[in-house]
GROMACS .gro file of C-alpha atoms in nm:
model
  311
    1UNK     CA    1  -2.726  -3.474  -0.108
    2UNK     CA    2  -3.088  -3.387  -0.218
    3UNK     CA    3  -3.162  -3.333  -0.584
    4UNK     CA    4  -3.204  -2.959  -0.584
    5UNK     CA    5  -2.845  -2.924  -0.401
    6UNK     CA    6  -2.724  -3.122  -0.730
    7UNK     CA    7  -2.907  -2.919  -0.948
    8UNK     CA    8  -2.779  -2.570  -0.739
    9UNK     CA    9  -2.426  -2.656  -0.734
   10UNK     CA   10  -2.456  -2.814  -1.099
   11UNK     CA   11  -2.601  -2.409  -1.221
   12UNK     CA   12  -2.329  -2.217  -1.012
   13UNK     CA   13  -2.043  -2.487  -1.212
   14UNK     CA   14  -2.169  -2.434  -1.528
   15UNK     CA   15  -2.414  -2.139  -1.524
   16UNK     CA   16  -2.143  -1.886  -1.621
   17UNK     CA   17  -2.140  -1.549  -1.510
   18UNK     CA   18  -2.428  -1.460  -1.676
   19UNK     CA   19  -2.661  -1.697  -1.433
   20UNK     CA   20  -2.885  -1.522  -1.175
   21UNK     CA   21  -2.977  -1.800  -0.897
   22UNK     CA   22  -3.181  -1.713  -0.597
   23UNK     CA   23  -3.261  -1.943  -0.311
   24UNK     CA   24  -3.220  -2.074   0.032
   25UNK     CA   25  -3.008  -2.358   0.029
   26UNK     CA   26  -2.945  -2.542   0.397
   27UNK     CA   27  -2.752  -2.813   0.543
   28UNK     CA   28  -3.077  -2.937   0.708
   29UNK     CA   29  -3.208  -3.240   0.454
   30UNK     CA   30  -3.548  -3.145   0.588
   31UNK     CA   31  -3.555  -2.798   0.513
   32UNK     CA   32  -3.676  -2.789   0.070
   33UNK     CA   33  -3.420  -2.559  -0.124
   34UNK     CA   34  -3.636  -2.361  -0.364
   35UNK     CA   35  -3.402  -2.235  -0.653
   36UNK     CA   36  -3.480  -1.953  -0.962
   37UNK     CA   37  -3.265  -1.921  -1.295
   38UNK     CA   38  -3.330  -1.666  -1.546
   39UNK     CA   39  -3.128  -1.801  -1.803
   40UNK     CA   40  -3.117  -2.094  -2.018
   41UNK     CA   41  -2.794  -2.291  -1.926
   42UNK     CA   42  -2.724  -2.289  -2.303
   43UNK     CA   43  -2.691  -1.869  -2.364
   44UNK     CA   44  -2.552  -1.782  -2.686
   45UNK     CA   45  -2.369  -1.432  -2.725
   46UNK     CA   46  -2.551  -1.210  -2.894
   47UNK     CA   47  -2.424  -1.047  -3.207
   48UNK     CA   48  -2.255  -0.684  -3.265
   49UNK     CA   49  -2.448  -0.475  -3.521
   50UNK     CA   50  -2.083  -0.249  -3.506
   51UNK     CA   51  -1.886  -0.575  -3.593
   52UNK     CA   52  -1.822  -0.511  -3.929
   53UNK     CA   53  -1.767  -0.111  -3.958
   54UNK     CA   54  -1.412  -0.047  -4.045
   55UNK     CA   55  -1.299   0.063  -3.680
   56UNK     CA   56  -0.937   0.210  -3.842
   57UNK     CA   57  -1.185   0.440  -4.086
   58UNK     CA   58  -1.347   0.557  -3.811
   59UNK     CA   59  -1.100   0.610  -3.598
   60UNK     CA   60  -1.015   0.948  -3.575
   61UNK     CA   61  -1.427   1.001  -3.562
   62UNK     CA   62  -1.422   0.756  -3.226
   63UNK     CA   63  -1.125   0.961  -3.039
   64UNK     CA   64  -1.285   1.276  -3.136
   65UNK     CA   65  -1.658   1.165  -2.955
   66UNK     CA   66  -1.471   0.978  -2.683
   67UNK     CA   67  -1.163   1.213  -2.578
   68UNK     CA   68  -1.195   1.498  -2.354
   69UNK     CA   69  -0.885   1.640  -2.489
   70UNK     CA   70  -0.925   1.703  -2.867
   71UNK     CA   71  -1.176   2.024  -2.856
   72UNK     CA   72  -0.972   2.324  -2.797
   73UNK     CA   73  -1.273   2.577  -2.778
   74UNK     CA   74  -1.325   2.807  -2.492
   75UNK     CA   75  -1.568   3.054  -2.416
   76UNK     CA   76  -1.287   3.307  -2.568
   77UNK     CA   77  -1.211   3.141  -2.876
   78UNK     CA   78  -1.589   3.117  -2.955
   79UNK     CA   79  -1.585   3.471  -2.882
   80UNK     CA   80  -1.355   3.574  -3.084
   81UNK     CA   81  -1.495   3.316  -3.390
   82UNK     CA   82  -1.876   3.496  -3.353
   83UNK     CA   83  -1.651   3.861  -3.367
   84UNK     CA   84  -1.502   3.765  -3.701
   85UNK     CA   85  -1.797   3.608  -3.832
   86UNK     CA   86  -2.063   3.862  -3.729
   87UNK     CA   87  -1.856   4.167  -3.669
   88UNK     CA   88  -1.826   4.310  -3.300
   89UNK     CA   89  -2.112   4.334  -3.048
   90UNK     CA   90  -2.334   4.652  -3.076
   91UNK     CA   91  -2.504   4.733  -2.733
   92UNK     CA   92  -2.829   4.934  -2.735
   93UNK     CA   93  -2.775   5.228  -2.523
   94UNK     CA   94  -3.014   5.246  -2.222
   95UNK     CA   95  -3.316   5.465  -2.280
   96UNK     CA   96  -3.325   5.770  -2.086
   97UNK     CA   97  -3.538   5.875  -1.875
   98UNK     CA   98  -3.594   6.242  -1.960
   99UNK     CA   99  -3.609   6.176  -2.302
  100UNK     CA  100  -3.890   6.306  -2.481
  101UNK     CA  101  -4.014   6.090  -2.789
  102UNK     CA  102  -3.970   6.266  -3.159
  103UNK     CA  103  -4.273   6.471  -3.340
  104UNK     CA  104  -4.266   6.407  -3.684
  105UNK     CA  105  -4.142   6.676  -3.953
  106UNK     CA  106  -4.426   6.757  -4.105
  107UNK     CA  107  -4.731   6.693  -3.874
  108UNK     CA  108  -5.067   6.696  -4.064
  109UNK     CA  109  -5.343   6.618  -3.814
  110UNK     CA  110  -5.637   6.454  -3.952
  111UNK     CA  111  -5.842   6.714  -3.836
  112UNK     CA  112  -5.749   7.049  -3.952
  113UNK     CA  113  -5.805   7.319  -3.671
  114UNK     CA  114  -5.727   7.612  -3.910
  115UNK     CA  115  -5.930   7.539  -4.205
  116UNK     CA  116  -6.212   7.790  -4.276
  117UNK     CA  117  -6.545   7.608  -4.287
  118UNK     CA  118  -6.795   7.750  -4.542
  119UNK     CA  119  -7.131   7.732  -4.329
  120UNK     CA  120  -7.354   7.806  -4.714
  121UNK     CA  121  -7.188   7.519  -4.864
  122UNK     CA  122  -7.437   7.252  -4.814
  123UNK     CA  123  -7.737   7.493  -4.843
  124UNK     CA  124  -7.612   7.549  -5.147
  125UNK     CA  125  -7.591   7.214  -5.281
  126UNK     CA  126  -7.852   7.066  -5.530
  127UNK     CA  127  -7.614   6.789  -5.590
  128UNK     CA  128  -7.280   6.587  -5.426
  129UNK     CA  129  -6.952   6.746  -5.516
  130UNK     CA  130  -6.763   6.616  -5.790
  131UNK     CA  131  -6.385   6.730  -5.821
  132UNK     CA  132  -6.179   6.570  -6.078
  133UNK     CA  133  -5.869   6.477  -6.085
  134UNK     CA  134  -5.599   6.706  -6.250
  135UNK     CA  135  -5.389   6.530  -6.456
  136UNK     CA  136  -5.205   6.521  -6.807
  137UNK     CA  137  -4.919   6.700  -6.941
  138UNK     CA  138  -4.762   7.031  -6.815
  139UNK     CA  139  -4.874   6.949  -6.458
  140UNK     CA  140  -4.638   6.858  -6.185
  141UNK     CA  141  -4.715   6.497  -6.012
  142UNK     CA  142  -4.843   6.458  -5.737
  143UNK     CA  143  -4.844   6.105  -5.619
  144UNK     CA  144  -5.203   5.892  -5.525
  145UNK     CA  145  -5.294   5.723  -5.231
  146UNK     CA  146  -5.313   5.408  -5.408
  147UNK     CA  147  -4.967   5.451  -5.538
  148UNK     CA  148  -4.785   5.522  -5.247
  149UNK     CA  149  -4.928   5.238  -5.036
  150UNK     CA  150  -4.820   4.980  -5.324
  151UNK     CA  151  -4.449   5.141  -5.279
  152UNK     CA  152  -4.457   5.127  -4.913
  153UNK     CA  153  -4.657   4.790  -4.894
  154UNK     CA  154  -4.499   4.585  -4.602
  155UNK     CA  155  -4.267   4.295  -4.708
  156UNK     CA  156  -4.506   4.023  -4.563
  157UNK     CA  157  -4.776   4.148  -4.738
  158UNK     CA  158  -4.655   4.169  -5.119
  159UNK     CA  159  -4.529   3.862  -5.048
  160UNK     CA  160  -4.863   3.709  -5.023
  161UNK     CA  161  -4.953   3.922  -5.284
  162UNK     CA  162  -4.727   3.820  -5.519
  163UNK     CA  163  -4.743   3.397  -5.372
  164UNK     CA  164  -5.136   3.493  -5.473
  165UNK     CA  165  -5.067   3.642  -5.818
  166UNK     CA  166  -4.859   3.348  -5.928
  167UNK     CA  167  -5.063   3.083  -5.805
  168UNK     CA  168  -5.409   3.259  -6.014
  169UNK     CA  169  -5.137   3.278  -6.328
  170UNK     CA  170  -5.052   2.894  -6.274
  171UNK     CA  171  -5.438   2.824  -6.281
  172UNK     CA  172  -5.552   3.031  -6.531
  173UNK     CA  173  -5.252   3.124  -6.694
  174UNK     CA  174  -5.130   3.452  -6.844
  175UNK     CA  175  -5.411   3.533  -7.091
  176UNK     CA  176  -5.676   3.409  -6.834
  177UNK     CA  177  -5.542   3.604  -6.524
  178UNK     CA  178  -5.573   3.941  -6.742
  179UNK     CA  179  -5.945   3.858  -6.835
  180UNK     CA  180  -5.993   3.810  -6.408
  181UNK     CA  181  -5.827   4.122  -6.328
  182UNK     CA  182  -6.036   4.295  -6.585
  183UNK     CA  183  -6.356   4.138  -6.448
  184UNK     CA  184  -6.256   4.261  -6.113
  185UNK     CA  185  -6.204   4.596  -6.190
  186UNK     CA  186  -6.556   4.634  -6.417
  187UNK     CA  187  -6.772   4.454  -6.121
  188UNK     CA  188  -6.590   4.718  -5.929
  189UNK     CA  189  -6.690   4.998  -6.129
  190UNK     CA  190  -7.071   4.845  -6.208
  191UNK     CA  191  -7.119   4.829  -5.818
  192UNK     CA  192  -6.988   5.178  -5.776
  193UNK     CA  193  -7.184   5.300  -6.045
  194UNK     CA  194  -7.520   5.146  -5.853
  195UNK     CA  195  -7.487   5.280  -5.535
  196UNK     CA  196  -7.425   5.624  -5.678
  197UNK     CA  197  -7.747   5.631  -5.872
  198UNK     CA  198  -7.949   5.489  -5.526
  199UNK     CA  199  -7.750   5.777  -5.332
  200UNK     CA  200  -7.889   6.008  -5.555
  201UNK     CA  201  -8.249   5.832  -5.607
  202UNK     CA  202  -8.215   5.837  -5.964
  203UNK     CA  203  -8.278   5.491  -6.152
  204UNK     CA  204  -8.032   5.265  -6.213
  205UNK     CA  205  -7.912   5.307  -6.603
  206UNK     CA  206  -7.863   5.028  -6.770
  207UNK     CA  207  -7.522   4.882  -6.811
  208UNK     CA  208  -7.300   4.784  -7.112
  209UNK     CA  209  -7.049   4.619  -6.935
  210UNK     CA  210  -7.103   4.216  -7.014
  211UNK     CA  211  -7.348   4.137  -6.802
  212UNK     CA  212  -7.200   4.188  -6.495
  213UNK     CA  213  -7.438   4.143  -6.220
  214UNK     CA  214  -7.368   4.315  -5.862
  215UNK     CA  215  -7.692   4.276  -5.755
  216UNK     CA  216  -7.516   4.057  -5.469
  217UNK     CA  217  -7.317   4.353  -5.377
  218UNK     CA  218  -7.595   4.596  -5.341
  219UNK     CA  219  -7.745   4.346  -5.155
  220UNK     CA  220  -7.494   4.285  -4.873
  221UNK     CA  221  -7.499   4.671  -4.816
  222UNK     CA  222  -7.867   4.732  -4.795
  223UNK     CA  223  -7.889   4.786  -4.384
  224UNK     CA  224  -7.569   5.040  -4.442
  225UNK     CA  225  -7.758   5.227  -4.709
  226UNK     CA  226  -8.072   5.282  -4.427
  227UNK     CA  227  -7.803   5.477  -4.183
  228UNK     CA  228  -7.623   5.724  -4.499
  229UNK     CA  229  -7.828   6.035  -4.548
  230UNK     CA  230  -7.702   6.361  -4.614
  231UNK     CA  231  -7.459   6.297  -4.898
  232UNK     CA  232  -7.194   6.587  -4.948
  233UNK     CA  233  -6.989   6.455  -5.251
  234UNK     CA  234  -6.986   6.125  -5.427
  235UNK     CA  235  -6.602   6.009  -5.661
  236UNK     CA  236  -6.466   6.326  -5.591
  237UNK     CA  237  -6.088   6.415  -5.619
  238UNK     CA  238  -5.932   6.545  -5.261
  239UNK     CA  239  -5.539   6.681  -5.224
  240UNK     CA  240  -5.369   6.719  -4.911
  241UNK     CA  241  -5.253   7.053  -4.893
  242UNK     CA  242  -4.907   7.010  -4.649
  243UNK     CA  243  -4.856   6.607  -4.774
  244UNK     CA  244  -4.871   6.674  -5.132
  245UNK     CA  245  -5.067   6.358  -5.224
  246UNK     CA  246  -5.385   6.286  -5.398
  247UNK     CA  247  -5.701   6.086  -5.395
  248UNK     CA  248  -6.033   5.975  -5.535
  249UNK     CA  249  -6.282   5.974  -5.259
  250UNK     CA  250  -6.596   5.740  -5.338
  251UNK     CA  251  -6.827   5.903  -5.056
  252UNK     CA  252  -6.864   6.142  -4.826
  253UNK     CA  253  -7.180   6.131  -4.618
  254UNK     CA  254  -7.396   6.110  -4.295
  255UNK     CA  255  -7.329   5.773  -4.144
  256UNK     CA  256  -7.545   5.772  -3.839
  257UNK     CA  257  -7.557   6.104  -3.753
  258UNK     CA  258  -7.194   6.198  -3.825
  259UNK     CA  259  -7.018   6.316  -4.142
  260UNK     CA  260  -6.765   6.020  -4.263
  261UNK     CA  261  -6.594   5.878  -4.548
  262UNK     CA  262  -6.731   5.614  -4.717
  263UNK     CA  263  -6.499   5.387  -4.899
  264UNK     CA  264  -6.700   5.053  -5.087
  265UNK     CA  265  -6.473   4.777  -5.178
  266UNK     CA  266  -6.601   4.459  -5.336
  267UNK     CA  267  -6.450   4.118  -5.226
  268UNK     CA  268  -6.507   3.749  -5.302
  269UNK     CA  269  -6.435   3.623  -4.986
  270UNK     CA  270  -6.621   3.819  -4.589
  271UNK     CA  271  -6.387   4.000  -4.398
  272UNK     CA  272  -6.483   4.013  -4.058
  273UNK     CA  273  -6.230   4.125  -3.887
  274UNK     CA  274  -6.035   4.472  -3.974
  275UNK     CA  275  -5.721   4.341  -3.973
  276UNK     CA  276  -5.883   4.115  -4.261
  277UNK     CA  277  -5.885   4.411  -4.479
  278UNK     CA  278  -5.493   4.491  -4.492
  279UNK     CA  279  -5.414   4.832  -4.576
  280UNK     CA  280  -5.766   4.988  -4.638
  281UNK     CA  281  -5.796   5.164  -4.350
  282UNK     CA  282  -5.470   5.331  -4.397
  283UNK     CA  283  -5.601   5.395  -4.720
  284UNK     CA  284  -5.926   5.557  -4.569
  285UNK     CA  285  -5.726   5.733  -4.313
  286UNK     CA  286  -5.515   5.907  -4.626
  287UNK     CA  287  -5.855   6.038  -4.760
  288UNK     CA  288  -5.960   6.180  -4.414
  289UNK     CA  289  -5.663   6.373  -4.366
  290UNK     CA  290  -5.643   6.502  -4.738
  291UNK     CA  291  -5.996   6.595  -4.748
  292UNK     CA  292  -6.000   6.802  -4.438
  293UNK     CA  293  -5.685   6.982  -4.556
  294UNK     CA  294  -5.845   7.051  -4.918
  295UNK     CA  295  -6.024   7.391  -4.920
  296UNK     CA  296  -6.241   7.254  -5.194
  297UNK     CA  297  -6.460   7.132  -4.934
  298UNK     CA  298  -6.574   7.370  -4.659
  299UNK     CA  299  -6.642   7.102  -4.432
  300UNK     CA  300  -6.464   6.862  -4.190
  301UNK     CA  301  -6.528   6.477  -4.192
  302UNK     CA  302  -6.544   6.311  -3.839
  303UNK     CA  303  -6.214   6.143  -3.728
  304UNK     CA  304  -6.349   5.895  -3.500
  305UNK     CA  305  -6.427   5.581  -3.538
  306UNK     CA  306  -6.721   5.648  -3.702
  307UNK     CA  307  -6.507   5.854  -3.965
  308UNK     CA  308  -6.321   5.549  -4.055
  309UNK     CA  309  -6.587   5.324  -4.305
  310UNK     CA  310  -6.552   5.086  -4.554
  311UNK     CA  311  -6.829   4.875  -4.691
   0.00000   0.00000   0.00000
């Protein structure tokens, strides 16, 4: 017997079960026996990490993950668990096919078809039309534009709103966030003030309001300024007639050939797109319709996209 059938029959003895031994092993002496073990002759077991958990602790936990039989839930029982959890299912009725969608109550079209137009009005003007608003005591209230957007202001929005507020009050804190707000609303009110003296070519008074420059402002709206001619009223006060609202209208004027609103906002960051501007086109939309209800003004603004500007 050669060496390698010693050292074959030697690994099948004592290799244990665990031994993997390939080869061709022949009763010819002249034919070599080529042999292969993956495994050391001396294999030790290797350890349980689960050795030491407490199996009797655990052993309603084991049955439950290993037994087919312990879950009693059907498709009904679940059923009926959702129905007393949730309530019971509502199904949406299937849409009909005649059915013809709602008109609103009180439909006020932005362009009013039965207002009288006063043709002398703007031959008669040596200057923009400025309405006021009526306010103070004995008067019933009528609600703004800027109030009822900030009453019907989508959830998502106040919510950034409000994440927004906070965050300038953690920064600045309480004292400091007033004096920004503040700031705002005079830069606001200085840039307003400018582009209603260059509107009417008169010079620009000086201002008294701490040095608040807007010179920025006026700058960013200089190739708008070369396309509005024909200016028909500048902060006047417009009411919708049917809506019963209010609003303060900053501009009315020729914006390329057509007669539009002109709303100017101030902001410290570009907007570029519209949907960057959140709810000042509604807001824009409001003055549209109430202006062209209002019989103060014997005129109609455009209502398409051209009537719909902010700057």
């Amino acid at each position: 017997m050669t060496f390698f059938q010693q050292l074959m029959i030697h690994t099948v003895q004592y290799g244990g079960p665990r031994r993997l031994i390939t080869g061709l092993l022949h009763q010819d002496r002249s034919v070599p026996v080529v042999c292969l073990s993956t495994s050391c002759f001396w294999n030790t077991r290797k350890n349980n990490p689960y050795g030491c958990v407490d199996q009797e602790k655990y052993s309603s936990l084991v049955r439950s993950v290993v037994s087919s039989k312990v879950s009693s839930q059907t498709p009904t029982s679940l059923a009926e668990e959702d129905r007393k959890l949730y309530g019971p299912v509502i199904r949406s009725k299937p849409v009909a096919e005649d059915c013809v969608p709602r008109a609103p109550k009180n439909a006020a079209p932005l362009l009013n078809p039965s207002k009288v137009l006063d043709q002398t009005q703007e031959a008669a003007l040596k200057a923009p039309l400025r309405f006021a608003l009526q306010r103070g005591q004995g008067r019933s209230y009528i609600p703004s534009v800027t109030r009822i957007l900030q009453q019907t202001m989508p959830l998502e929005q106040a919510f950034y709103l409000e994440r927004w507020r906070k965050k300038m009050i953690a920064e600045l804190g309480e004292e400091g966030f007033s004096q920004y707000t503040a700031n705002l609303f005079k830069q606001g009110k200085v840039f307003h003030t400018a582009l209603e003296a260059i509107l009417k070519s008169v010079e620009v008074a000086e201002q008294e309001e701490g040095g608040v420059d807007v010179c920025g402002y006026i700058q960013s709206v200089q190739h708008v300024l070369a396309d509005v001619g024909g200016v028909r009223a500048i902060e006047s006060a417009v009411k919708h007639q049917s809506l019963s609202y209010t609003g303060l209208v900053d501009c009315v004027a020729e914006y390329r050939g057509k007669l539009c609103i002109i709303d100017w906002k101030t902001s410290e960051k570009p907007k570029p797109l519209l949907r960057n501007t959140f709810d000042n086109p509604l807001q824009v939309a409001a003055y549209i319709g109430a202006m062209n209800s209002d019989d103060n003004y014997g005129f109609l603004v455009s209502t398409n996209t051209n009537g719909l500007t902010m700057f």
